[in-house]
Amino acid sequence: MSDDDEARKHPRVHFDRHAPEYRDRFEEETRGFHEGCPLAWSDTYGGHWVAAGNRELLAFARAREKLSNDHDVHGERRGYQGINIPAPARGRGIRGGFLEMDPPEQRAYRDALNPYLSPAAIARWIPFIDEVAHACLDERIESGRIDFVDDLANIVPAVFTLAMMGIPLKKWELYNEPAHAGVYTPPHSPETARVVEAHRAMLKDIGATLHEVRANPRPGLADALARMEIDGRAPSDGDLVGALALLIGGGFDTTTALTAHALEWLSQHPAERDRLSRERATLLDPATEEFLRYFTPAPGDGRTVAEDCEIAGKEFREGDRLWLSWAMANRDPAVFPDPDRVDLARPGNRHTAFGLGIHRCIGSNVARTVFKRMLLHVLDRAPDFVCDPGGAVHYETIGVIQGMRHLPATFTPGPRLGPGLAETLETLQRICDEQGLAEPVTVRKAEAKIR
Amino acid sequence: MKVRVDPERCQGHTLCFMRAPEAFELSEIDGHSTPVADEVPEDQEAAVVEAVRSCPERAIGVF
Ligand code: SF4
């Protein structure tokens, strides 16, 4: 490597977002980036750029033809390593769906899936989401005790994601374990073997689902992918399984993470919680955006520079790796005054929690809607909840998802409203099938009718 | 005041609609935004300015 090549890699920082200390030092390190080097080079993980400023991230979003998301798992193109830095050992050999593809291939997937995930498409599901949330709360409401992660925030996004995909709701546990534990279990953990096994079982079931919907079409995201063509040809089964696994990964762990953190914060700020509940008509939307900004469940994405170029005043070479930190940009004082404070009514909240540019989280409307419905039901049915700080378990590292494993809480017990979860899922499965709830919005406009 | 959404920049974040639901409409298919009318009614100007400030892609212009 020439001196000239080393010289362009500055300023230099040591950035290790997978280190357990990063979680505790996040605000301090983020301030360091914003004060001196919103775009810097770090030698960690084979060396990569780190973009932490809002202005820099926007510049990269707009220079999209110069950046690649490609994960070339079979060494058929330029050997790029996709959106994780470093590329993960788990799931090696599978592309992370359309998030690890470039246009026009990526565009074809988005076009196939958007009509299932647009704001109008998701709004049709609200009665369904409410029913699942109620059933979860019913299981705990008489006891006055709940684990907001295990008993609510894990379940509702999981069941809803499977419903949209066209996978039987009763399988949610088969998907739940790998979707969460696969993220928070470090490679050296004694649990790893079990998690890898669970992940394998999930991929197997995704593959089986594809075969099933091909043989017996039923509506949903799996069907949309099974039927899609790019330039007249069906994508490989490996790519389709990767895309479905991406929808699972995106649909499960992130919304859980957002919900748990928001509930924990609201428990610590009871006056704000009561205000949010009282003024929900005007405050729920901005508060949701503020929680997204402040907690940013998916903290960033990697890219590979696809040609020599200059972006945001820096010189890049083809093959350079780049980390786009949505989480750090969300604390950029140039855009967010007093960035480390939660302001439920924050104006001008142009946060990047769902990314920027053509890869904007395709599930953003799912995340917002599921989060809001869960939160409202908690505010209505357990308004005085108090989380137990001793029992709250945060992910050990926040390199992939800034999540929580457990969040136990107590509240004044209340009455059940309906049957428990198992019975509710049976009823909802029947309704899904009868009403074709998983059809795209282009086919079915009507809202789900539960009663 | 006139308003425009740059379709090349808009990625369907929907924040404009949250801030000014009467001034923008979202595509049923992909959530991308278009102004309801080029000319912003006076009583919606403040909401539209807030939408401009809230758009993550900086896709909305007023002039
Ligand atoms: S906020 Fe911006 S990106 Fe989002 S829909 Fe509106 S114009 Fe498009």
Coordinates of N, CA and C in Angstrom, one line a residue, chain B residues 1-53:
Chain B
M1 N -47.1 30.6 -1.2 CA -46.0 29.7 -1.1 C -46.3 28.4 -2.0
K2 N -45.3 28.0 -2.7 CA -45.5 26.8 -3.6 C -44.6 25.7 -3.0
V3 N -45.0 24.5 -3.2 CA -44.2 23.3 -2.6 C -44.0 22.3 -3.7
R4 N -42.8 21.7 -3.7 CA -42.5 20.6 -4.6 C -41.8 19.4 -3.9
V5 N -42.1 18.2 -4.3 CA -41.4 17.1 -3.8 C -40.5 16.5 -4.9
D6 N -39.2 16.4 -4.7 CA -38.3 15.9 -5.7 C -38.5 14.3 -5.7
P7 N -39.1 13.8 -6.8 CA -39.4 12.3 -6.8 C -38.1 11.5 -6.8
E8 N -37.0 12.1 -7.3 CA -35.7 11.3 -7.3 C -35.2 11.2 -5.8
R9 N -35.5 12.2 -5.0 CA -35.0 12.2 -3.6 C -35.9 11.5 -2.6
C10 N -37.2 11.7 -2.9 CA -38.2 11.1 -1.9 C -38.0 9.6 -1.9
Q11 N -38.0 9.0 -0.6 CA -37.9 7.6 -0.5 C -39.0 7.0 0.4
G12 N -40.0 7.8 0.6 CA -41.2 7.3 1.3 C -41.0 7.2 2.8
H13 N -40.4 8.2 3.4 CA -40.2 8.1 4.9 C -41.5 8.5 5.6
T14 N -42.4 9.2 4.9 CA -43.8 9.6 5.4 C -43.8 10.7 6.4
L15 N -42.7 11.3 6.8 CA -42.7 12.3 7.8 C -43.5 13.6 7.4
C16 N -43.4 13.9 6.1 CA -44.1 15.0 5.6 C -45.6 14.9 5.8
F17 N -46.1 13.7 5.6 CA -47.5 13.4 5.8 C -47.9 13.5 7.2
M18 N -47.0 13.1 8.1 CA -47.3 13.2 9.5 C -47.4 14.6 9.9
R19 N -46.6 15.5 9.4 CA -46.5 16.9 9.8 C -47.6 17.7 9.1
A20 N -47.9 17.4 7.9 CA -48.9 18.2 7.1 C -49.8 17.3 6.3
P21 N -50.7 16.6 7.0 CA -51.5 15.5 6.3 C -52.4 16.1 5.2
E22 N -52.7 17.4 5.3 CA -53.6 18.0 4.3 C -52.8 18.4 3.0
A23 N -51.5 18.6 3.2 CA -50.7 19.2 2.1 C -50.0 18.1 1.2
F24 N -49.9 16.9 1.8 CA -49.2 15.8 1.0 C -50.1 14.6 0.9
E25 N -49.9 13.8 -0.2 CA -50.5 12.5 -0.2 C -49.5 11.5 -0.5
L26 N -49.7 10.3 0.1 CA -48.7 9.2 -0.1 C -49.2 8.2 -1.0
S27 N -48.3 7.7 -1.9 CA -48.7 6.7 -2.8 C -49.1 5.4 -2.0
E28 N -50.3 4.9 -2.5 CA -50.8 3.7 -1.9 C -49.8 2.5 -2.0
I29 N -49.0 2.5 -3.1 CA -48.2 1.4 -3.4 C -46.8 1.5 -2.7
D30 N -46.2 2.6 -2.6 CA -44.9 2.7 -2.0 C -44.7 3.8 -1.0
G31 N -45.7 4.5 -0.7 CA -45.6 5.6 0.3 C -44.8 6.8 -0.1
H32 N -44.5 6.9 -1.3 CA -43.8 8.1 -1.8 C -44.8 9.3 -1.9
S33 N -44.3 10.5 -1.7 CA -45.1 11.7 -1.4 C -45.3 12.6 -2.7
T34 N -46.4 13.1 -2.8 CA -46.6 14.2 -3.8 C -47.5 15.3 -3.1
P35 N -47.2 16.6 -3.4 CA -48.1 17.6 -2.8 C -49.5 17.5 -3.3
V36 N -50.5 17.8 -2.5 CA -51.9 17.8 -2.9 C -52.1 18.8 -4.0
A37 N -51.5 20.0 -3.7 CA -51.5 21.1 -4.7 C -50.2 21.8 -4.7
D38 N -49.8 22.4 -5.8 CA -48.5 23.2 -5.9 C -48.6 24.4 -4.9
E39 N -49.8 25.0 -4.9 CA -49.9 26.2 -4.1 C -50.4 25.8 -2.7
V40 N -49.6 26.2 -1.7 CA -50.0 25.8 -0.3 C -51.0 26.8 0.3
P41 N -52.2 26.4 0.7 CA -53.1 27.3 1.4 C -52.4 27.9 2.6
E42 N -52.8 29.2 2.8 CA -52.1 29.9 3.9 C -52.1 29.2 5.2
D43 N -53.3 28.6 5.6 CA -53.4 28.0 6.9 C -52.5 26.7 7.0
Q44 N -51.9 26.3 5.9 CA -51.1 25.1 6.0 C -49.6 25.4 5.8
E45 N -49.3 26.7 5.7 CA -47.9 27.0 5.4 C -47.0 26.6 6.6
A46 N -47.4 26.8 7.8 CA -46.5 26.5 8.9 C -46.3 25.0 8.9
A47 N -47.3 24.2 8.7 CA -47.2 22.7 8.7 C -46.3 22.3 7.6
V48 N -46.4 22.9 6.4 CA -45.5 22.5 5.3 C -44.1 22.8 5.6
V49 N -43.8 24.0 6.2 CA -42.4 24.3 6.5 C -41.9 23.3 7.5
E50 N -42.7 22.9 8.4 CA -42.3 21.8 9.4 C -42.0 20.5 8.6
A51 N -42.8 20.2 7.6 CA -42.6 19.0 6.8 C -41.2 19.1 6.1
V52 N -40.9 20.3 5.6 CA -39.7 20.5 4.9 C -38.5 20.2 5.9
R53 N -38.7 20.7 7.1 CA -37.6 20.5 8.1 C -37.5 19.0 8.6

